[in-house]
Coordinates of C-alpha atoms in Angstrom, one line a residue:
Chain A
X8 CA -5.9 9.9 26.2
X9 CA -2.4 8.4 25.9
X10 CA -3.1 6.1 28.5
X11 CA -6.4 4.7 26.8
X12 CA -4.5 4.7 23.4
X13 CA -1.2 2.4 25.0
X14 CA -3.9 0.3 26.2
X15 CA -5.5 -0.2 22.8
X16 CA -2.0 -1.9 22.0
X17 CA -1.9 -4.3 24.2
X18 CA -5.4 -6.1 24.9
X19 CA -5.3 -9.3 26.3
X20 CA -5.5 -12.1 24.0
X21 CA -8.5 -13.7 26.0
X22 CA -10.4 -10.5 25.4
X23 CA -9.6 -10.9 21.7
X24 CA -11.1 -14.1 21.6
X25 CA -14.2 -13.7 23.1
X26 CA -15.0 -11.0 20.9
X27 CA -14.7 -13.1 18.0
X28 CA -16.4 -16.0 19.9
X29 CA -19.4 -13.6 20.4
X30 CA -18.9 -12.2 17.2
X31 CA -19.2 -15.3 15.4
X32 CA -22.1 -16.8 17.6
X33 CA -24.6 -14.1 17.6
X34 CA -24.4 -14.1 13.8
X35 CA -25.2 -17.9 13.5
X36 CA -27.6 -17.7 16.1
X37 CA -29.8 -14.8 14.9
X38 CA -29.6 -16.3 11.5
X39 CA -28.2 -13.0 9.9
X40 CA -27.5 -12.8 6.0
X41 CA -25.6 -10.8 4.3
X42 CA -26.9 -10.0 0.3
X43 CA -24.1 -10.3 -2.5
X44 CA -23.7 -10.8 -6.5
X45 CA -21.8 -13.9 -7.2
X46 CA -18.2 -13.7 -8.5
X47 CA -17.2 -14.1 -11.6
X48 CA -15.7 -17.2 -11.3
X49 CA -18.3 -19.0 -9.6
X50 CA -20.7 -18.2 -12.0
X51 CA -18.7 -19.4 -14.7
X52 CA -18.5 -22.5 -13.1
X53 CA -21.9 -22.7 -12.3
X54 CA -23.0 -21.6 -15.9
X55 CA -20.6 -24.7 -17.5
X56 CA -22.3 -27.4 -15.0
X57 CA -26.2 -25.7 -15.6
X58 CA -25.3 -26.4 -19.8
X59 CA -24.4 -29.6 -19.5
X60 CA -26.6 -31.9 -21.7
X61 CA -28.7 -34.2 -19.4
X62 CA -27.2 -37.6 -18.5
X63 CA -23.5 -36.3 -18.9
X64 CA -21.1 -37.6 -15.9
X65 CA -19.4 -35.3 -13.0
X66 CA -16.9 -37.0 -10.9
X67 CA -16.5 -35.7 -7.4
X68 CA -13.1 -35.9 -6.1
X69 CA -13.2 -35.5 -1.8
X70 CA -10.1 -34.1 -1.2
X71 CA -10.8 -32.3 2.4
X72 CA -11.7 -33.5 5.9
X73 CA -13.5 -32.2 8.5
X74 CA -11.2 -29.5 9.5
X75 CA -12.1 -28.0 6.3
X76 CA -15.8 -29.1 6.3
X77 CA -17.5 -25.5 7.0
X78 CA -16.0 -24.1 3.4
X79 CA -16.4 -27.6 1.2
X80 CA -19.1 -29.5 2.0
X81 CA -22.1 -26.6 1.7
X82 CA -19.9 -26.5 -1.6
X83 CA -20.6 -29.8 -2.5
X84 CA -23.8 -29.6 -1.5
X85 CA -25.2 -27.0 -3.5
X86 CA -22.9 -28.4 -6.5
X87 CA -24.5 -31.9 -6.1
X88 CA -28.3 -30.4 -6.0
X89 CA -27.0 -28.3 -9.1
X90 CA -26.1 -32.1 -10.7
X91 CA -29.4 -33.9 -9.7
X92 CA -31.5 -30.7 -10.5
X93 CA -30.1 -31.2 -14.0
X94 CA -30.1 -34.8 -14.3
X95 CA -26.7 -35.3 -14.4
X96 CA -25.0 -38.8 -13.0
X97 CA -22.1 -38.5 -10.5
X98 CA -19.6 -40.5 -9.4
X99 CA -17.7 -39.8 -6.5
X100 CA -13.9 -40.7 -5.4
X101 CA -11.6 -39.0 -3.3
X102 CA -7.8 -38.7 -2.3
X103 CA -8.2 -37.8 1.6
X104 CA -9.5 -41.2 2.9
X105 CA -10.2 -39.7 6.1
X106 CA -12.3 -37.1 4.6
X107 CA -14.6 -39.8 2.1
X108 CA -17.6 -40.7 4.4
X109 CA -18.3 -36.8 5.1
X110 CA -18.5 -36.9 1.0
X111 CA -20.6 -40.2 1.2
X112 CA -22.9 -38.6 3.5
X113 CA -23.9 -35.6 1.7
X114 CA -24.0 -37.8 -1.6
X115 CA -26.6 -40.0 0.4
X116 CA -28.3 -37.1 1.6
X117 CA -29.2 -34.8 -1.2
X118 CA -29.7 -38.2 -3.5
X119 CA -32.3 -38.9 -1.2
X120 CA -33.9 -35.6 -1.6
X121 CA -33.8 -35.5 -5.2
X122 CA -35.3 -39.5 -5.3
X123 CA -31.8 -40.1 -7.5
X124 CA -30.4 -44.2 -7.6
X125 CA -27.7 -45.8 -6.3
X126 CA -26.0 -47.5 -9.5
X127 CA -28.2 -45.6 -12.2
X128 CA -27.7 -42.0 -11.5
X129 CA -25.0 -42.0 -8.5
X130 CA -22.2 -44.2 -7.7
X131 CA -19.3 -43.9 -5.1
X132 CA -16.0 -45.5 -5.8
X133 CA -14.4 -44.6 -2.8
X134 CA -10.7 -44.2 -2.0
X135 CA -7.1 -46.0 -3.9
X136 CA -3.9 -44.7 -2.4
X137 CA -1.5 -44.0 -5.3
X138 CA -2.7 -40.3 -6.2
X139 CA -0.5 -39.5 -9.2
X140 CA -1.0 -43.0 -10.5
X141 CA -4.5 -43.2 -10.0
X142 CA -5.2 -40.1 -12.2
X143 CA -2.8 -41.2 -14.8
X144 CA -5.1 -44.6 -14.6
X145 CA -8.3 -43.3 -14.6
X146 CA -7.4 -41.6 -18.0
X147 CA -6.8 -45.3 -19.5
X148 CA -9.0 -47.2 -17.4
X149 CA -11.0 -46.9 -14.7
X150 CA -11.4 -50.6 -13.8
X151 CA -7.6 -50.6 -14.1
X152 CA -7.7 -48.5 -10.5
X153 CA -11.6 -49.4 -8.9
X154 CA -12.6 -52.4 -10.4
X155 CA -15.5 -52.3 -7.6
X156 CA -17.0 -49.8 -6.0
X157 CA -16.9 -48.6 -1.9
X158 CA -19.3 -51.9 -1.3
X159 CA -17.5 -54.1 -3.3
X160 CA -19.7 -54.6 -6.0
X161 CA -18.2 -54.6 -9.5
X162 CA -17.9 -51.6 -11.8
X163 CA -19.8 -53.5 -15.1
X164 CA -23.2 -54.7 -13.0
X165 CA -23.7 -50.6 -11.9
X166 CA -26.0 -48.8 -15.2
X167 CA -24.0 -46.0 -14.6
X168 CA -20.6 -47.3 -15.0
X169 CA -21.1 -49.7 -17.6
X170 CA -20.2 -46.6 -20.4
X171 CA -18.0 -45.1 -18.8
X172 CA -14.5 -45.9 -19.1
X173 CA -12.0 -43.1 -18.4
X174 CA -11.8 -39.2 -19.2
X175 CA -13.4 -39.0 -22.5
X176 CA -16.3 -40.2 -20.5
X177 CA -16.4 -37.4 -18.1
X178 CA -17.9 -34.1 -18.8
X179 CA -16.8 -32.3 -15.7
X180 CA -14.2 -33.8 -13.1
X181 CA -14.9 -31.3 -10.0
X182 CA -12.3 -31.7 -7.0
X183 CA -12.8 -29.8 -3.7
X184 CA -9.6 -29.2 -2.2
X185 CA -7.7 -28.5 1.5
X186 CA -4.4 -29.1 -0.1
X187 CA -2.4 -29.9 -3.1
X188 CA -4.4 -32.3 -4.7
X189 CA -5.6 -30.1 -6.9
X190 CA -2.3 -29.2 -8.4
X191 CA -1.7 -32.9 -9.1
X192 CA -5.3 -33.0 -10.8
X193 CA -4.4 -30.1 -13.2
X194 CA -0.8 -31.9 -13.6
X195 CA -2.1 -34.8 -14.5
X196 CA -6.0 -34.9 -15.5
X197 CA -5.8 -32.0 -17.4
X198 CA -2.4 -31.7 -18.4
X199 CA -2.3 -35.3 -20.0
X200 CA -5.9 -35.8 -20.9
X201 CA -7.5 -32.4 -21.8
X202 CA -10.1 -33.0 -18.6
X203 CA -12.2 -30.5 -18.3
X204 CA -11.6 -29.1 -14.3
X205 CA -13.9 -26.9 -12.0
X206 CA -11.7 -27.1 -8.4
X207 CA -13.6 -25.8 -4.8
X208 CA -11.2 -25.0 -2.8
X209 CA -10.7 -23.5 0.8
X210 CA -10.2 -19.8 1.3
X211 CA -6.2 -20.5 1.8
X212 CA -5.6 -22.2 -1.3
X213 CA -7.8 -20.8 -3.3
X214 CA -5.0 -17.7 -3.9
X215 CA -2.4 -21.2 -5.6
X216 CA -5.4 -21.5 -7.8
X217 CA -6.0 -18.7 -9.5
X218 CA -3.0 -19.0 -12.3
X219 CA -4.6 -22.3 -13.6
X220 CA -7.8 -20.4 -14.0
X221 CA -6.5 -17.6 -15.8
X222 CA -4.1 -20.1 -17.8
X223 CA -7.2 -22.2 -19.0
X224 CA -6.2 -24.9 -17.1
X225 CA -9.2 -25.4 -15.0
X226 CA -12.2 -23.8 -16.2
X227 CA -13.8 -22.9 -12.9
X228 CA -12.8 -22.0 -9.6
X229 CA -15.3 -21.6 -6.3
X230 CA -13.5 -20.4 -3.5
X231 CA -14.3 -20.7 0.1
X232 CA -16.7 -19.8 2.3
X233 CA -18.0 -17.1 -0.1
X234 CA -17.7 -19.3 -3.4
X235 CA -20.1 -21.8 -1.5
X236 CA -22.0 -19.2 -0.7
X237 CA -22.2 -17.7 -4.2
X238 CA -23.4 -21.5 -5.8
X239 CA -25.8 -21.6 -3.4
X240 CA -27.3 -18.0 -3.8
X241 CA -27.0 -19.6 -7.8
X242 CA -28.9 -22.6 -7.1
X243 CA -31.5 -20.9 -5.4
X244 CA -30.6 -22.5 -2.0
X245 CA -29.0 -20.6 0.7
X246 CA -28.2 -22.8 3.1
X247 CA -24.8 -23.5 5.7
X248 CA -22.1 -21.4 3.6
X249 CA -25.6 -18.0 3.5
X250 CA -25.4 -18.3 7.1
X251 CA -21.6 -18.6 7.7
X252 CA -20.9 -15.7 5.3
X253 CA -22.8 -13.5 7.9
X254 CA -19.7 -14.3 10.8
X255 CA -17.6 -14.6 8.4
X256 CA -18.1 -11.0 7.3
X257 CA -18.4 -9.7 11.0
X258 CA -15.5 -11.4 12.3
X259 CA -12.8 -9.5 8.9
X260 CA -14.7 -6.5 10.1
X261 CA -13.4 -6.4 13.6
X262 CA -10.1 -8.1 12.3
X263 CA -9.6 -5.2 10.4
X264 CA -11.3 -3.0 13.3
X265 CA -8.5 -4.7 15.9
X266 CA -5.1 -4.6 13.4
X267 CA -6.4 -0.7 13.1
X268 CA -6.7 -0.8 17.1
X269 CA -3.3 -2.2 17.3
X270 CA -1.3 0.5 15.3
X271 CA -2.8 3.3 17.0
X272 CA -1.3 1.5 19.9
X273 CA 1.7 0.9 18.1
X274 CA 2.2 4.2 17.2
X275 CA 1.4 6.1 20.5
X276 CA 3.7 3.9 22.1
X277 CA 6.7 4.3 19.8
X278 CA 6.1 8.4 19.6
X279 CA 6.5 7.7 23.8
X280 CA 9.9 5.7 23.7
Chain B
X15 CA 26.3 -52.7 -3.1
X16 CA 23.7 -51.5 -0.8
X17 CA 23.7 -47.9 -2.3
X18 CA 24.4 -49.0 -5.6
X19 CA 21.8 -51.7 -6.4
X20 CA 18.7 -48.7 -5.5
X21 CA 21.0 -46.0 -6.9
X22 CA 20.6 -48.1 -10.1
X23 CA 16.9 -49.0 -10.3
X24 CA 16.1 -45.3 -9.7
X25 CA 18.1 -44.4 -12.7
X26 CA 16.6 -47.0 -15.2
X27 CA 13.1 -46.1 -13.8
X28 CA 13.8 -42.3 -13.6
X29 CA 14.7 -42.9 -17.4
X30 CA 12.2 -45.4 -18.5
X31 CA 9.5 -42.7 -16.8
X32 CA 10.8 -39.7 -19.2
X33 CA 10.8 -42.0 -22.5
X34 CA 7.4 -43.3 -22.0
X35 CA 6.2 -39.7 -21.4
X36 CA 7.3 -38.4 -25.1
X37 CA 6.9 -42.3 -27.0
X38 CA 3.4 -43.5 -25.4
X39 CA 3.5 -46.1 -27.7
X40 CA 4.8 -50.5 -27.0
X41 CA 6.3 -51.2 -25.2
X42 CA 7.0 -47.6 -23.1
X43 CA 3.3 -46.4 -23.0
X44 CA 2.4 -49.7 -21.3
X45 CA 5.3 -49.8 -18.6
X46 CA 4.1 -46.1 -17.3
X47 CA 0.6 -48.2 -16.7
X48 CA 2.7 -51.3 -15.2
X49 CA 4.7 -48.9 -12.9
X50 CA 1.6 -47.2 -11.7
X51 CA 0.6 -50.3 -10.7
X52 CA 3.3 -50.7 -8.5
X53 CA 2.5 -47.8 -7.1
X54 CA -0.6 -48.3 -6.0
X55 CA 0.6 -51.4 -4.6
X56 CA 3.4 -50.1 -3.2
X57 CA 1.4 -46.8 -1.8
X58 CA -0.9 -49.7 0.1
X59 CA 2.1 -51.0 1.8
X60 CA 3.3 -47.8 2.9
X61 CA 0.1 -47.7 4.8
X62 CA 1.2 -50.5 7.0
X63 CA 4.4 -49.1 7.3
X64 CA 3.0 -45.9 8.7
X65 CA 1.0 -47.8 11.5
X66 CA 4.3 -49.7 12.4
X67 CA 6.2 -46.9 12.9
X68 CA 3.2 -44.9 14.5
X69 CA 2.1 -47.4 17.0
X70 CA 6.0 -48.7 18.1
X71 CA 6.9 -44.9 18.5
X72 CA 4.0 -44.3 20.9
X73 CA 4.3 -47.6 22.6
X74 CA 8.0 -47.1 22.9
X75 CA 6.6 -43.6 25.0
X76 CA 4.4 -45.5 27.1
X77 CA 6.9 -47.8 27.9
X78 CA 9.7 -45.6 29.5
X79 CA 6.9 -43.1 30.6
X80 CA 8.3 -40.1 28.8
X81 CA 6.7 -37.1 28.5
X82 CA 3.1 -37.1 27.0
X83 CA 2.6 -40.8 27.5
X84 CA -1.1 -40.4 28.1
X85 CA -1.9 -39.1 25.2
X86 CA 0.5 -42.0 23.1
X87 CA -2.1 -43.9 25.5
X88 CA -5.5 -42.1 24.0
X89 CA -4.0 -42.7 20.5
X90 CA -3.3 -46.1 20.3
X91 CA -6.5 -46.5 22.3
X92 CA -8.5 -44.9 19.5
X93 CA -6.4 -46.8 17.1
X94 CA -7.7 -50.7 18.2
X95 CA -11.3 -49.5 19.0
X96 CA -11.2 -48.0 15.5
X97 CA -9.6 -50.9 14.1
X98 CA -12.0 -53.6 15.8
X99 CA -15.2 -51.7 15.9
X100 CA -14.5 -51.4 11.6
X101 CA -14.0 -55.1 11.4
X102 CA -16.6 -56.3 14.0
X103 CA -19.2 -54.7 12.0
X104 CA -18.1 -56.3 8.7
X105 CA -17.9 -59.6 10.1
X106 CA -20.9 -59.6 13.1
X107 CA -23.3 -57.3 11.1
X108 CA -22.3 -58.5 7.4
X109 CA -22.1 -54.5 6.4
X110 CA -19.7 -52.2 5.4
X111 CA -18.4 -49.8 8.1
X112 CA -19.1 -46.8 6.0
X113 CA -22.7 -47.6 5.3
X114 CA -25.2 -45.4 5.9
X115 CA -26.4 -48.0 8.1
X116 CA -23.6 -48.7 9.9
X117 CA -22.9 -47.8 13.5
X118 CA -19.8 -46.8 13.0
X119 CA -20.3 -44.4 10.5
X120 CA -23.1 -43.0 12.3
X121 CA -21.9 -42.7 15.7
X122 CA -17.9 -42.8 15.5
X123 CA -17.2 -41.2 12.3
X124 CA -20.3 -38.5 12.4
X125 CA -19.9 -37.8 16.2
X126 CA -16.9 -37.9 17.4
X127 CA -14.6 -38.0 14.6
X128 CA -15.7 -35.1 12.6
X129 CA -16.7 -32.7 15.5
X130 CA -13.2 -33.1 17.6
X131 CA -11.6 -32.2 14.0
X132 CA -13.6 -29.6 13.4
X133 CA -12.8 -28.5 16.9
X134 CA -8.8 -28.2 16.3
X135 CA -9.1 -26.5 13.1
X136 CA -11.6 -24.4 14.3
X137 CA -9.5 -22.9 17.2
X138 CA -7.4 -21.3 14.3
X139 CA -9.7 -18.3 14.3
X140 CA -9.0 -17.3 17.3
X141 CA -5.3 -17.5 16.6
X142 CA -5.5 -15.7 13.5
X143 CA -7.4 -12.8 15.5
X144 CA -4.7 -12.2 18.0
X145 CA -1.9 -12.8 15.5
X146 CA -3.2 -10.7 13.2
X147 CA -4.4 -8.0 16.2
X148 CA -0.1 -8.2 17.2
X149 CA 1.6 -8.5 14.3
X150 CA 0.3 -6.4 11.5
X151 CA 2.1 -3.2 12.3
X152 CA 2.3 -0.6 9.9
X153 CA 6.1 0.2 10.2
X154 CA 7.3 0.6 7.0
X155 CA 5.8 1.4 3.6
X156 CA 6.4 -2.6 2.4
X157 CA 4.0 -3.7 5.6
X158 CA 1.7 -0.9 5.0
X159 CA 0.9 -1.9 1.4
X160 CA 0.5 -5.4 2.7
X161 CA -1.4 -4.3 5.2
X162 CA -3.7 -1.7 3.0
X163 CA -3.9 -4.7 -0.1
X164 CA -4.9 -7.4 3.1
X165 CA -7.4 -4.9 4.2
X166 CA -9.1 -4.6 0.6
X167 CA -9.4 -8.0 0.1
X168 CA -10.7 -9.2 3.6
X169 CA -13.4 -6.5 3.2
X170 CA -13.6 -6.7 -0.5
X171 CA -14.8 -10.2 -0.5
X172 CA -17.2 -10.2 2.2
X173 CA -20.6 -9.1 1.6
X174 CA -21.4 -5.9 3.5
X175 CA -17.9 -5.0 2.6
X176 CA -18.2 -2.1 0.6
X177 CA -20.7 -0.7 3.0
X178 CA -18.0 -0.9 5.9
X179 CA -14.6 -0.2 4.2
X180 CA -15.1 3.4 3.0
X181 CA -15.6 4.7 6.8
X182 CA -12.7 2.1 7.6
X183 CA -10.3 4.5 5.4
X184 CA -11.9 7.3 5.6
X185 CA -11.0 7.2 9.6
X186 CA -8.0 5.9 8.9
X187 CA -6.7 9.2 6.8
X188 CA -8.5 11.2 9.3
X189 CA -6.0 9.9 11.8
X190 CA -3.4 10.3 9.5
X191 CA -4.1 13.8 9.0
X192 CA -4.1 14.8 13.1
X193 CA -1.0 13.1 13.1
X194 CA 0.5 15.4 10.6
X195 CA -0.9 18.4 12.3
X196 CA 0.2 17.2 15.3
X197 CA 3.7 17.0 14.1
X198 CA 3.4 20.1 12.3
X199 CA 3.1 22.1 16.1
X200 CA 6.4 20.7 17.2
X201 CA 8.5 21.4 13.9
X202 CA 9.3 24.9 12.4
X203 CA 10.1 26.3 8.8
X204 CA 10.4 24.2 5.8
X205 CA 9.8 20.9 7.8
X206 CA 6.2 22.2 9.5
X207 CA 5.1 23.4 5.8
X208 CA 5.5 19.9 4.9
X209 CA 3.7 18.6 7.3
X210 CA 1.0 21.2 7.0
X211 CA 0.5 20.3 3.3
X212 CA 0.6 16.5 4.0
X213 CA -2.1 17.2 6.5
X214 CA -3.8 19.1 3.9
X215 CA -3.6 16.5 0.9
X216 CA -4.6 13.8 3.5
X217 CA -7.9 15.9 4.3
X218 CA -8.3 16.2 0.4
X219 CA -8.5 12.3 -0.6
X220 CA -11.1 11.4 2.3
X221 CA -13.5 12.0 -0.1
X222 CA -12.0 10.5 -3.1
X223 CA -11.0 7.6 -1.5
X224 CA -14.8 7.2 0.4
X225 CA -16.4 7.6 -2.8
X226 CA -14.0 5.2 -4.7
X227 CA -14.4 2.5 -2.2
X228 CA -18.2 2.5 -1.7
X229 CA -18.6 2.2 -6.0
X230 CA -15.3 -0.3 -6.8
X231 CA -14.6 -2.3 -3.9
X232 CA -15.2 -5.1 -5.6
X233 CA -13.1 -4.6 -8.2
X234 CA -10.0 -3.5 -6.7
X235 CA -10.4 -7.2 -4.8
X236 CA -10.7 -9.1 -7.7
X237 CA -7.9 -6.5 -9.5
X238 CA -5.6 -7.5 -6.2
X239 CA -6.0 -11.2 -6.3
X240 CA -6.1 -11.7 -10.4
X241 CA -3.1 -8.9 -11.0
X242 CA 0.0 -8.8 -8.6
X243 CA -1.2 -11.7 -6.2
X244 CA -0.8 -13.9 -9.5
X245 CA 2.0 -12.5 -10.8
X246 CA 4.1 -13.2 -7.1
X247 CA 2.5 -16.6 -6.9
X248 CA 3.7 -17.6 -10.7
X249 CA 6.8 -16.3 -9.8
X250 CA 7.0 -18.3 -6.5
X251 CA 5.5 -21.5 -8.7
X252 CA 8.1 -21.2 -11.4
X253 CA 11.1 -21.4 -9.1
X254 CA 9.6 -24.6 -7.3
X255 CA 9.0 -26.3 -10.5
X256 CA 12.5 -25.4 -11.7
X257 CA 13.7 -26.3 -8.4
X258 CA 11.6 -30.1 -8.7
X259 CA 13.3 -30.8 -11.9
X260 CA 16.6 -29.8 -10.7
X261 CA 16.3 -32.4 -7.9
X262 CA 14.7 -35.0 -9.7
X263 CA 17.5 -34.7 -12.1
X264 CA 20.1 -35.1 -9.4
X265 CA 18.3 -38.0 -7.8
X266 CA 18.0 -39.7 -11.4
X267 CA 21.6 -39.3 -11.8
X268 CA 22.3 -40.5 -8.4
X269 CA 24.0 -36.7 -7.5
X270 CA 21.6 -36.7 -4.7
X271 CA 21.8 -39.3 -2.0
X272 CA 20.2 -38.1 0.9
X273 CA 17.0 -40.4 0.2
X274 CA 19.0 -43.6 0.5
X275 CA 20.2 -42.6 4.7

């Protein structure tokens, strides 16, 4: 028994990982899902978007790449079928220039599916660097930082754009963030121009978040894998973040199961020495 | 002169910067917009910068062959077939590169950028598995809080978590409990009544602790992350804001030089 238990301390890492491997597989793969009521948060942020009037502007800020794609884009998603559900316009930017087109793409795609219009209900501006300065500019003017758009065309010949000059303009400035962007956003959107914020935001940040939530600072907050899931469970579209919750839910399990594994091991051994 | 001259524009700007922030009127409010300007500009340039530095460095590796000069290979590689694939489609196919047209969107950026980041950051589970499986040891009561507040939350905010974390305790207390008996067979007197009763009281909050878990999960999870999780990371937040200031006052006053090596 002693034996076994010394063991349980000390499995090999390659073991480890093909548990989770397996773990996180067979849950994709037999499609499980995993019911659950939506946090508070999220629906808070959802509720704000859903009573917007019709016509009102969300700007997108794509602040994430594909490392953190699994968590933010089925975010996005869902959030940008919210917008176009409602007929709201959007305008998408971003800081992470690496991590733009992956916000193109799903802008592209779920326009499509809702028959929306390049220039008249969606536009994409694309990427300046400058971060801090850009914000500050886009609350004076936003010609002043993109005086075209991604294709080059200018700001004043796109329907969209042609009322819509800097914060006051915005109902809803949404950023989905792997890193500290979103600080800066609060800092300086909010901060200086009384922007309303909702910020999506990986599972590790979302933790740096929470004092701006509670401070009034940003008035929503959807975080990670089980924020996306929650707006999409609101938008009555379970999609990637329904099925990911599934492994995601597995794989703490038998986290939780293995640290629990460990310190029996752990402890049987240090009773021995 | 060298330190001097810089040492002297970051002062005027460092000042100019504060004074536009509390008189946003002429001529301050439009020289914040002027220096943003310039640092936009300036942020641009940096860009170039970077892809000196970048491609010299692995070059420089090629060159004398030093170690991991294959991959310095791969990456400047990638860089020009990046590079000239983005401008060749601009100027052959008259489109942007990031059109949803475009073959480079489609076929670089979509399959085989995306998936090969993915891939890195995706190997992280696994690490975070066997980190987590070695190093969360419960050896004294500050890593066995963290540990029991960790557990709450990971299974707290999952669905299916409540279902699952009530036996997770429950087992755990259990163990506890044989422990203490187990203990209590070696000792004598005062010391085995202890552990009798600890034993004992262990037995007693199975139930209470099953039953508090499978109803209020939830809550303590939301109670852990809005409660003393916020009030350590204000804490944390308020010393590195106090600490920001304090250096950008030193480097406005020119106290601080390192910047300038």
């Amino acid at each position: 028994m002693r034996e076994f238990l010394e063991k349980a301390g000390n499995i090999d890492r390659r073991i480890i990982y093909l548990i989770i491997f397996l773990a996180v597989a067979t849950t994709i793969l037999v499609k499980a899902r995993f019911k659950s009521s939506p946090l508070p948060e999220v629906q808070r942020s959802y509720k704000i978007i859903n009573d917007l009037p019709s016509g009102s502007v969300v700007m997108f800020s794509i602040d994430y790449d594909a490392s953190s794609m699994p968590e933010l884009d089925p975010m996005l998603r869902a959030m940008l079928r919210h917008c176009f559900k409602k007929n709201l316009k959007v305008i998408m930017l971003g800081h992470w220039p690496l991590g733009l087109p992956l916000g193109q793409l799903a802008l592209d795609d779920i326009a499509r599916e809702y028959h929306k219009k390049y220039g008249t209900d969606y536009v994409f501006l694309g990427y300046r660097p400058g971060l801090q300065a850009v914000m500050l500019n886009l609350g004076k003017e936003i010609r002043s930082v993109f005086a075209t758009d991604y294709k080059g065309t200018p700001l004043d010949s796109l329907p969209l754009m042609r009322n819509v000059h800097n914060y006051n303009d915005i109902a809803i400035l949404v950023g989905l963030e792997a890193g500290s962007v979103g600080d800066a956003w609060v800092q300086f959107a909010n901060a200086r121009f009384n922007q309303k914020i909702i910020l999506g935001s990986t599972a590790v940040i979302t933790p740096d978040l929470y004092p701006y939530l509670q401070a009034g600072q940003i008035v929503g907050l959807i975080g990670g894998l089980r924020g996306a899931s929650d707006y999409e469970t609101l938008v009555e579209h379970p999609a990637m973040a329904s099925l990911g919750m599934a492994s995601q839910t597995v794989v703490h399990v038998l986290i939780i199961l293995l640290i629990l594994l460990g310190n029996i091991g752990y402890f049987a051994t240090r009773r021995k020495k | 002169m060298k330190r001097e001259v810089p040492l002297f524009i970051t002062f005027i700007t460092g000042i100019l910067i504060i004074i536009a922030l509390f008189i946003p009127h002429k001529p301050f409010g439009q020289l914040q917009t002027t220096f943003n300007d310039w640092l936009i500009i300036v942020g641009g340039f940096t860009m170039i910068l970077g892809l000196d530095s970048l491609l010299l460095h692995n070059w420089e590796k090629i060159k004398r062959k030093k170690e991991g000069w294959l991959s310095a290979a791969f990456l400047i590689a990638s860089f020009f077939i990046t590079l000239f694939w983005g401008f060749g489609e601009g100027i052959f196919f008259h489109r942007n590169p990031f059109d949803a047209s475009a073959t480079f969107l489609r076929y670089f950026y979509t399959y085989i950028f995306v998936p090969l980041q993915s891939t890195m950051f995706s190997l992280l589970a696994f690490f975070i598995a066997s980190a987590a499986y070695r190093a969360f040891r419960a050896k004294d009561p500050n890593s066995t809080l963290l540990l029991s507040a960790a557990a709450l939350v990971m299974l707290g905010r999952v669905p299916g978590g409540q279902a699952v974390a009530p036996w997770i305790f429950a087992f755990v207390l259990l163990l506890l409990a044989y422990y203490f008996f187990n203990e209590s067979k070696k000792t004598s007197g005062t010391q085995q009544t202890v552990y009798i009763i600890l034993a004992i009281i262990t037995l007693i909050l199975i139930y209470p602790v099953f039953y508090i878990l499978l109803h209020y999960l939830n809550g303590i999870a939301d109670w852990i992350m809005n409660i003393p999780q916020m009030a350590a990371k204000r804490g944390i937040w308020i010393g590195i804001s106090l600490g920001g200031i304090a250096m950008s006052l030193r480097i406005i006053f020119g106290i601080e030089k390192t910047y300038l090596r």
